[in-house]
């Protein structure tokens, strides 16, 4: 049996989700006529206390649209150096928005007003305009670390005072809500834009939603069209998203429990030097001296356990909807009994 812990994007829709997709009422969404897409957009906007939503093909697209909405060419975007928007969106900030990026280094990717404020440029003929801060919750490359709303509030206040917009890459926002107990509805107060992925822990096959004010989403619709992201009978996909919100949010607690169990097992393994404290569904560990992460990943793969190399010393495992209790037990057995030699 293969136990695929490479990413929470590998999930397959279950029978209930497929049924919801097959029976969705659809129309041409570029004409604004797909009621299931509208239902998904309204449902998420209401949950997060935002005015409007926009269904997009990917999280990358929602982030890039938001950044384009909130900046002008020659502006500067402030984000953590681990940010998905910086590292894993192919330099899209430069390509789409013609903006520069100012990187901050927060512990596990978690920023504070003290870290952000010195990076905001004063008005000066030589400087780009600092116009946007992007936070990520949970922080993917930070090993699933999450912000509480009480940490976000003072960042919002700083952005307000300095006249910067604040965007949230909430690809895994529901994991953060599950871990912190914060209320989604309070998020709308703090952010100008929020990206929510349906195809990560929530288990939908495709799709992300950008949330914002009516004016932001009006602008975003045109940018989405220019990006080639206007979809026709997208309600078949939106139906999977609605189903995921109705059925899968609560199940994230199981993913978090599974991740903690994996983290605990890994911390006892001889080939692991340290494990980042597990906060959500991502487990990141450093391999012991003398070993490469690739050799550890290959040894685990021989036991049917798939995970990924994420840095010169680090390996990542991600739990998700398609990982059962039985698979976790088997994974733990293998993790504990595996022996990795330096020469292989
Ligand atoms: C996965 C992810 C995204 C979006 O990825 P897509 O594959 O484009 O949907 C954005 N931000 C973070 C933090 C992610 O993990």
Short mmCIF file of C-alpha atoms and ligand atoms in Angstrom, two decimals:
data_model
loop_
_atom_site.label_atom_id
_atom_site.label_comp_id
_atom_site.label_asym_id
_atom_site.label_seq_id
_atom_site.Cartn_x
_atom_site.Cartn_y
_atom_site.Cartn_z
CA UNK A 1 0.00 0.00 0.00
CA UNK A 2 1.29 3.45 -0.94
CA UNK A 3 0.86 6.10 1.72
CA UNK A 4 1.12 9.40 -0.10
CA UNK A 5 2.26 12.17 2.25
CA UNK A 6 3.84 14.35 -0.43
CA UNK A 7 1.06 16.93 -0.33
CA UNK A 8 -2.55 17.52 0.69
CA UNK A 9 -3.27 18.18 -3.00
CA UNK A 10 -3.21 14.48 -3.91
CA UNK A 11 -6.71 13.70 -2.60
CA UNK A 12 -9.37 12.18 -4.86
CA UNK A 13 -13.05 13.14 -4.64
CA UNK A 14 -15.26 10.65 -2.78
CA UNK A 15 -18.65 9.38 -4.01
CA UNK A 16 -20.59 12.17 -2.28
CA UNK A 17 -18.43 14.88 -3.84
CA UNK A 18 -18.66 13.30 -7.29
CA UNK A 19 -22.42 13.09 -6.94
CA UNK A 20 -22.61 16.78 -5.97
CA UNK A 21 -20.54 17.62 -9.06
CA UNK A 22 -22.64 15.50 -11.42
CA UNK A 23 -25.91 17.03 -10.26
CA UNK A 24 -24.77 20.67 -10.13
CA UNK A 25 -26.86 23.34 -11.84
CA UNK A 26 -24.51 25.14 -14.19
CA UNK A 27 -24.41 27.93 -16.75
CA UNK A 28 -21.83 30.05 -18.53
CA UNK A 29 -19.88 31.73 -15.74
CA UNK A 30 -18.17 34.22 -18.08
CA UNK A 31 -21.72 35.46 -18.77
CA UNK A 32 -22.27 35.43 -14.97
CA UNK A 33 -24.89 32.69 -15.36
CA UNK A 34 -23.56 29.82 -13.25
CA UNK A 35 -25.61 29.67 -10.08
CA UNK A 36 -23.40 27.06 -8.40
CA UNK A 37 -20.31 29.25 -8.85
CA UNK A 38 -22.25 32.17 -7.37
CA UNK A 39 -23.40 30.01 -4.48
CA UNK A 40 -19.81 29.01 -3.69
CA UNK A 41 -18.57 32.61 -3.93
CA UNK A 42 -21.37 33.88 -1.68
CA UNK A 43 -20.97 31.07 0.82
CA UNK A 44 -17.25 31.71 1.34
CA UNK A 45 -17.62 35.49 1.34
CA UNK A 46 -20.28 35.20 4.05
CA UNK A 47 -18.14 32.81 6.11
CA UNK A 48 -15.23 35.25 6.12
CA UNK A 49 -17.39 38.36 6.42
CA UNK A 50 -16.18 39.72 3.09
CA UNK A 51 -18.44 41.39 0.50
CA UNK A 52 -17.69 39.20 -2.50
CA UNK A 53 -15.78 36.21 -3.88
CA UNK A 54 -14.29 35.06 -7.17
CA UNK A 55 -13.83 31.40 -8.12
CA UNK A 56 -10.49 30.77 -9.85
CA UNK A 57 -8.67 27.71 -11.20
CA UNK A 58 -5.79 27.81 -8.69
CA UNK A 59 -4.43 29.38 -5.55
CA UNK A 60 -1.61 30.86 -7.54
CA UNK A 61 -4.12 32.68 -9.71
CA UNK A 62 -6.07 34.08 -6.74
CA UNK A 63 -2.85 35.35 -5.16
CA UNK A 64 -1.54 36.86 -8.37
CA UNK A 65 -4.87 38.54 -9.14
CA UNK A 66 -4.98 39.97 -5.62
CA UNK A 67 -1.42 41.30 -5.89
CA UNK A 68 -2.28 42.93 -9.21
CA UNK A 69 -5.43 44.46 -7.69
CA UNK A 70 -3.53 45.92 -4.75
CA UNK A 71 -0.39 47.27 -6.45
CA UNK A 72 0.69 49.49 -9.31
CA UNK A 73 3.79 48.90 -11.44
CA UNK A 74 6.98 49.96 -9.58
CA UNK A 75 5.37 49.34 -6.17
CA UNK A 76 6.88 46.97 -3.62
CA UNK A 77 5.28 43.97 -1.90
CA UNK A 78 6.43 42.97 1.59
CA UNK A 79 6.31 39.28 2.52
CA UNK A 80 8.24 36.58 4.34
CA UNK A 81 11.12 34.99 2.46
CA UNK A 82 9.36 31.59 2.61
CA UNK A 83 6.18 32.92 1.01
CA UNK A 84 4.47 30.90 -1.68
CA UNK A 85 3.78 34.16 -3.56
CA UNK A 86 7.53 34.78 -3.75
CA UNK A 87 9.06 31.31 -4.03
CA UNK A 88 6.54 29.16 -5.81
CA UNK A 89 4.69 31.45 -8.20
CA UNK A 90 7.50 31.71 -10.75
CA UNK A 91 8.28 35.35 -10.10
CA UNK A 92 4.68 36.17 -10.99
CA UNK A 93 4.79 39.36 -8.93
CA UNK A 94 7.36 40.77 -11.37
CA UNK A 95 5.73 39.26 -14.42
CA UNK A 96 2.09 40.18 -13.81
CA UNK A 97 2.29 43.19 -11.53
CA UNK A 98 5.69 44.69 -12.38
CA UNK A 99 6.31 45.15 -8.67
CA UNK A 100 9.39 44.41 -6.59
CA UNK A 101 9.45 42.29 -3.45
CA UNK A 102 10.93 43.11 -0.03
CA UNK A 103 11.61 39.95 1.94
CA UNK A 104 11.29 39.64 5.70
CA UNK A 105 12.51 36.67 7.73
CA UNK A 106 10.02 35.80 10.46
CA UNK A 107 10.38 32.76 12.70
CA UNK A 108 8.75 29.92 10.69
CA UNK A 109 7.41 32.62 8.36
CA UNK A 110 5.33 34.35 11.01
CA UNK A 111 5.67 38.15 10.70
CA UNK A 112 5.16 40.86 13.30
CA UNK A 113 4.65 44.64 13.01
CA UNK A 114 8.21 45.04 14.36
CA UNK A 115 9.59 42.99 11.46
CA UNK A 116 7.44 44.70 8.82
CA UNK A 117 7.67 48.36 9.81
CA UNK A 118 11.39 48.91 9.00
CA UNK A 119 10.77 47.47 5.52
CA UNK A 120 8.10 50.03 4.63
CA UNK A 121 9.65 52.72 2.45
CA UNK A 122 9.21 56.39 3.27
CA UNK A 123 8.31 58.63 0.36
CA UNK A 124 11.54 59.23 -1.57
CA UNK A 125 12.30 59.70 -5.28
CA UNK A 126 14.58 56.65 -5.18
CA UNK A 127 12.26 54.19 -3.47
CA UNK A 128 9.45 51.99 -4.73
CA UNK A 129 6.09 52.61 -3.03
CA UNK A 130 5.41 49.99 -0.38
CA UNK A 131 1.80 49.22 -1.12
CA UNK A 132 1.05 45.68 0.02
CA UNK A 133 1.85 43.19 2.76
CA UNK A 134 1.15 39.50 2.08
CA UNK A 135 0.78 37.05 4.98
CA UNK A 136 0.45 33.28 4.62
CA UNK A 137 -1.66 31.24 7.04
CA UNK A 138 -0.68 28.51 7.56
CA UNK A 139 2.92 28.97 6.40
CA UNK A 140 3.66 26.08 4.05
CA UNK A 141 7.45 26.34 4.14
CA UNK A 142 7.26 27.20 7.85
CA UNK A 143 6.09 23.64 8.47
CA UNK A 144 2.42 24.58 8.81
CA UNK A 145 3.00 27.27 11.43
CA UNK A 146 -0.02 29.48 11.98
CA UNK A 147 -0.97 32.99 13.03
CA UNK A 148 -3.68 33.69 15.55
CA UNK A 149 -5.97 36.64 14.84
CA UNK A 150 -4.43 38.42 17.80
CA UNK A 151 -1.09 38.33 15.94
CA UNK A 152 -2.71 39.58 12.75
CA UNK A 153 -4.58 42.50 14.31
CA UNK A 154 -1.49 44.69 15.01
CA UNK A 155 -0.21 44.00 11.47
CA UNK A 156 -3.54 45.21 10.13
CA UNK A 157 -3.27 48.32 12.30
CA UNK A 158 0.24 49.06 11.00
CA UNK A 159 -0.89 48.62 7.38
CA UNK A 160 -3.83 50.93 8.02
CA UNK A 161 -1.66 53.66 9.51
CA UNK A 162 0.90 53.41 6.70
CA UNK A 163 -1.66 53.10 3.92
CA UNK A 164 -0.71 49.58 2.80
CA UNK A 165 -3.14 46.88 1.72
CA UNK A 166 -3.07 43.50 3.46
CA UNK A 167 -3.58 40.23 1.58
CA UNK A 168 -3.80 36.74 3.07
CA UNK A 169 -2.59 33.69 1.20
CA UNK A 170 -5.02 31.41 2.99
CA UNK A 171 -4.35 28.28 0.96
CA UNK A 172 -4.64 26.45 4.30
CA UNK A 173 -6.69 28.99 6.25
CA UNK A 174 -9.10 26.31 7.49
CA UNK A 175 -6.16 24.42 9.00
CA UNK A 176 -5.20 27.62 10.82
CA UNK A 177 -8.77 28.14 12.04
CA UNK A 178 -8.91 24.55 13.26
CA UNK A 179 -5.63 24.92 15.16
CA UNK A 180 -6.30 28.34 16.71
CA UNK A 181 -10.04 28.19 17.28
CA UNK A 182 -10.34 31.63 15.67
CA UNK A 183 -13.54 32.55 13.86
CA UNK A 184 -13.45 32.87 10.05
CA UNK A 185 -15.92 35.77 10.24
CA UNK A 186 -13.36 37.90 12.09
CA UNK A 187 -10.90 37.63 9.20
CA UNK A 188 -12.92 39.96 6.97
CA UNK A 189 -12.17 42.87 9.29
CA UNK A 190 -8.42 42.58 8.84
CA UNK A 191 -7.75 41.77 5.19
CA UNK A 192 -8.31 43.51 1.88
CA UNK A 193 -8.01 40.18 0.10
CA UNK A 194 -8.08 36.51 1.15
CA UNK A 195 -7.19 33.51 -1.03
CA UNK A 196 -8.84 30.26 0.05
CA UNK A 197 -7.83 26.93 -1.56
CA UNK A 198 -10.46 24.23 -1.93
CA UNK A 199 -8.01 21.73 -3.40
CA UNK A 200 -5.69 21.39 -0.40
CA UNK A 201 -6.93 19.96 2.89
CA UNK A 202 -10.58 20.40 1.92
CA UNK A 203 -10.18 17.77 -0.78
CA UNK A 204 -11.82 19.37 -3.85
CA UNK A 205 -10.17 18.49 -7.17
CA UNK A 206 -9.77 22.06 -8.43
CA UNK A 207 -10.25 25.62 -7.33
CA UNK A 208 -9.58 28.56 -5.09
CA UNK A 209 -11.66 31.59 -4.20
CA UNK A 210 -10.44 35.17 -3.85
CA UNK A 211 -12.42 37.17 -1.28
CA UNK A 212 -12.55 40.96 -1.10
CA UNK A 213 -14.71 44.05 -1.31
CA UNK A 214 -17.19 44.40 -4.19
CA UNK A 215 -14.86 46.93 -5.82
CA UNK A 216 -11.86 44.60 -5.51
CA UNK A 217 -13.73 41.65 -6.98
CA UNK A 218 -15.06 43.80 -9.84
CA UNK A 219 -11.47 44.60 -10.76
CA UNK A 220 -10.40 40.99 -10.11
CA UNK A 221 -12.94 39.59 -12.61
CA UNK A 222 -11.27 41.49 -15.43
CA UNK A 223 -7.79 40.48 -14.34
CA UNK A 224 -8.91 36.84 -14.14
CA UNK A 225 -10.18 37.11 -17.72
CA UNK A 226 -6.87 38.61 -18.85
CA UNK A 227 -5.03 35.74 -17.11
CA UNK A 228 -7.14 33.29 -19.12
CA UNK A 229 -9.02 32.19 -16.00
CA UNK A 230 -12.59 32.90 -17.10
CA UNK A 231 -14.34 29.52 -16.97
CA UNK A 232 -17.63 28.46 -18.54
CA UNK A 233 -19.70 25.71 -16.82
CA UNK A 234 -17.44 25.93 -13.77
CA UNK A 235 -20.31 25.02 -11.47
CA UNK A 236 -19.33 21.35 -11.79
CA UNK A 237 -16.11 22.29 -10.00
CA UNK A 238 -17.69 24.83 -7.65
CA UNK A 239 -20.10 22.10 -6.50
CA UNK A 240 -17.11 20.11 -5.27
CA UNK A 241 -15.99 23.19 -3.33
CA UNK A 242 -19.40 23.62 -1.69
CA UNK A 243 -19.44 19.94 -0.81
CA UNK A 244 -15.95 20.26 0.68
CA UNK A 245 -16.99 23.23 2.84
CA UNK A 246 -20.07 21.35 4.07
CA UNK A 247 -18.38 18.02 4.78
CA UNK A 248 -14.62 18.29 5.11
CA UNK A 249 -13.73 21.28 7.28
CA UNK A 250 -14.25 19.38 10.54
CA UNK A 251 -12.13 16.49 9.29
CA UNK A 252 -9.02 18.68 9.37
CA UNK A 253 -8.83 17.89 13.10
CA UNK A 254 -8.05 14.28 12.13
CA UNK A 255 -5.29 15.41 9.76
CA UNK A 256 -3.75 17.46 12.56
CA UNK A 257 -3.89 14.52 14.97
CA UNK A 258 -2.27 12.29 12.35
CA UNK A 259 0.46 14.86 11.73
CA UNK A 260 1.24 15.07 15.45
CA UNK A 261 1.51 11.28 15.61
CA UNK A 262 3.93 11.24 12.66
CA UNK A 263 5.96 14.05 14.24
CA UNK A 264 6.17 12.11 17.50
CA UNK A 265 7.37 8.95 15.70
CA UNK A 266 9.90 10.86 13.63
CA UNK A 267 11.36 12.55 16.70
CA UNK A 268 12.37 9.06 17.91
CA UNK A 269 13.92 7.94 14.61
CA UNK A 270 17.71 7.63 14.38
CA UNK A 271 17.89 9.27 10.96
CA UNK A 272 16.08 12.43 12.18
CA UNK A 273 17.92 15.19 14.02
CA UNK A 274 14.90 17.39 14.78
CA UNK A 275 11.21 17.85 13.99
CA UNK A 276 9.55 21.28 13.80
CA UNK A 277 6.74 21.43 16.38
CA UNK A 278 3.63 20.23 14.56
CA UNK A 279 0.87 22.86 14.60
CA UNK A 280 -1.36 21.73 11.73
CA UNK A 281 -1.15 19.08 8.95
CA UNK A 282 2.47 19.60 7.88
CA UNK A 283 5.45 17.83 9.43
CA UNK A 284 8.93 19.08 8.59
CA UNK A 285 12.04 17.35 9.92
CA UNK A 286 15.79 17.67 9.53
CA UNK A 287 17.78 14.58 8.71
CA UNK A 288 20.68 13.50 10.94
CA UNK A 289 24.24 14.58 10.15
CA UNK A 290 25.84 12.59 7.36
CA UNK A 291 22.52 11.84 5.66
CA UNK A 292 20.88 13.60 2.73
CA UNK A 293 17.15 14.24 2.74
CA UNK A 294 16.94 12.47 -0.62
CA UNK A 295 18.37 9.26 0.81
CA UNK A 296 15.85 9.36 3.67
CA UNK A 297 12.99 9.99 1.23
CA UNK A 298 14.16 7.08 -0.94
CA UNK A 299 14.37 4.71 2.03
CA UNK A 300 10.86 5.72 3.14
CA UNK A 301 9.57 5.30 -0.43
CA UNK A 302 10.84 1.69 -0.44
CA UNK A 303 8.45 1.13 2.49
CA UNK A 304 5.60 2.71 0.53
CA UNK A 305 5.81 6.03 2.36
CA UNK A 306 5.95 8.96 -0.04
CA UNK A 307 7.21 12.34 1.17
CA UNK A 308 9.25 15.19 -0.27
CA UNK A 309 12.59 16.93 0.06
CA UNK A 310 12.02 20.60 0.89
CA UNK A 311 15.52 21.89 1.58
CA UNK A 312 19.20 20.97 1.94
CA UNK A 313 18.46 19.15 5.23
CA UNK A 314 14.68 18.94 5.36
CA UNK A 315 11.93 16.50 4.50
CA UNK A 316 8.18 17.23 4.55
CA UNK A 317 5.15 15.04 5.19
CA UNK A 318 1.61 16.33 4.79
CA UNK A 319 -1.52 14.61 6.09
CA UNK A 320 -4.86 14.83 4.30
CA UNK A 321 -8.34 13.46 3.76
CA UNK A 322 -7.22 10.27 2.01
CA UNK A 323 -4.94 9.18 4.86
CA UNK A 324 -6.71 6.73 7.15
CA UNK A 325 -6.03 5.73 10.76
CA UNK A 326 -4.70 2.41 9.45
CA UNK A 327 -2.28 4.18 7.09
CA UNK A 328 -0.95 6.32 9.93
CA UNK A 329 -0.38 3.25 12.09
CA UNK A 330 1.47 1.59 9.23
CA UNK A 331 3.47 4.76 8.51
CA UNK A 332 4.52 5.00 12.16
CA UNK A 333 5.61 1.34 12.20
CA UNK A 334 7.78 1.98 9.15
CA UNK A 335 9.17 5.26 10.45
CA UNK A 336 10.23 3.69 13.74
CA UNK A 337 11.76 0.53 12.28
CA UNK A 338 13.48 2.05 9.28
CA UNK A 339 17.26 2.11 9.27
CA UNK A 340 19.00 4.59 7.00
CA UNK A 341 22.70 4.08 6.48
CA UNK A 342 24.92 6.92 5.30
CA UNK A 343 26.15 4.91 2.32
CA UNK A 344 23.46 3.79 -0.04
C1 LIG B 1 -0.71 25.35 -2.70
C2 LIG B 1 -0.51 26.75 -2.26
C3 LIG B 1 -0.96 27.83 -3.04
C4 LIG B 1 -1.68 27.68 -4.36
O1 LIG B 1 -1.26 26.66 -5.13
P1 LIG B 1 -1.99 26.19 -6.49
O2 LIG B 1 -1.30 24.92 -6.76
O3 LIG B 1 -1.74 27.25 -7.48
O4 LIG B 1 -3.45 26.02 -6.20
C5 LIG B 1 -0.78 29.09 -2.55
N1 LIG B 1 -0.19 29.30 -1.37
C6 LIG B 1 0.24 28.30 -0.59
C7 LIG B 1 0.83 28.60 0.74
C8 LIG B 1 0.11 26.99 -1.01
O5 LIG B 1 0.53 26.00 -0.23
#
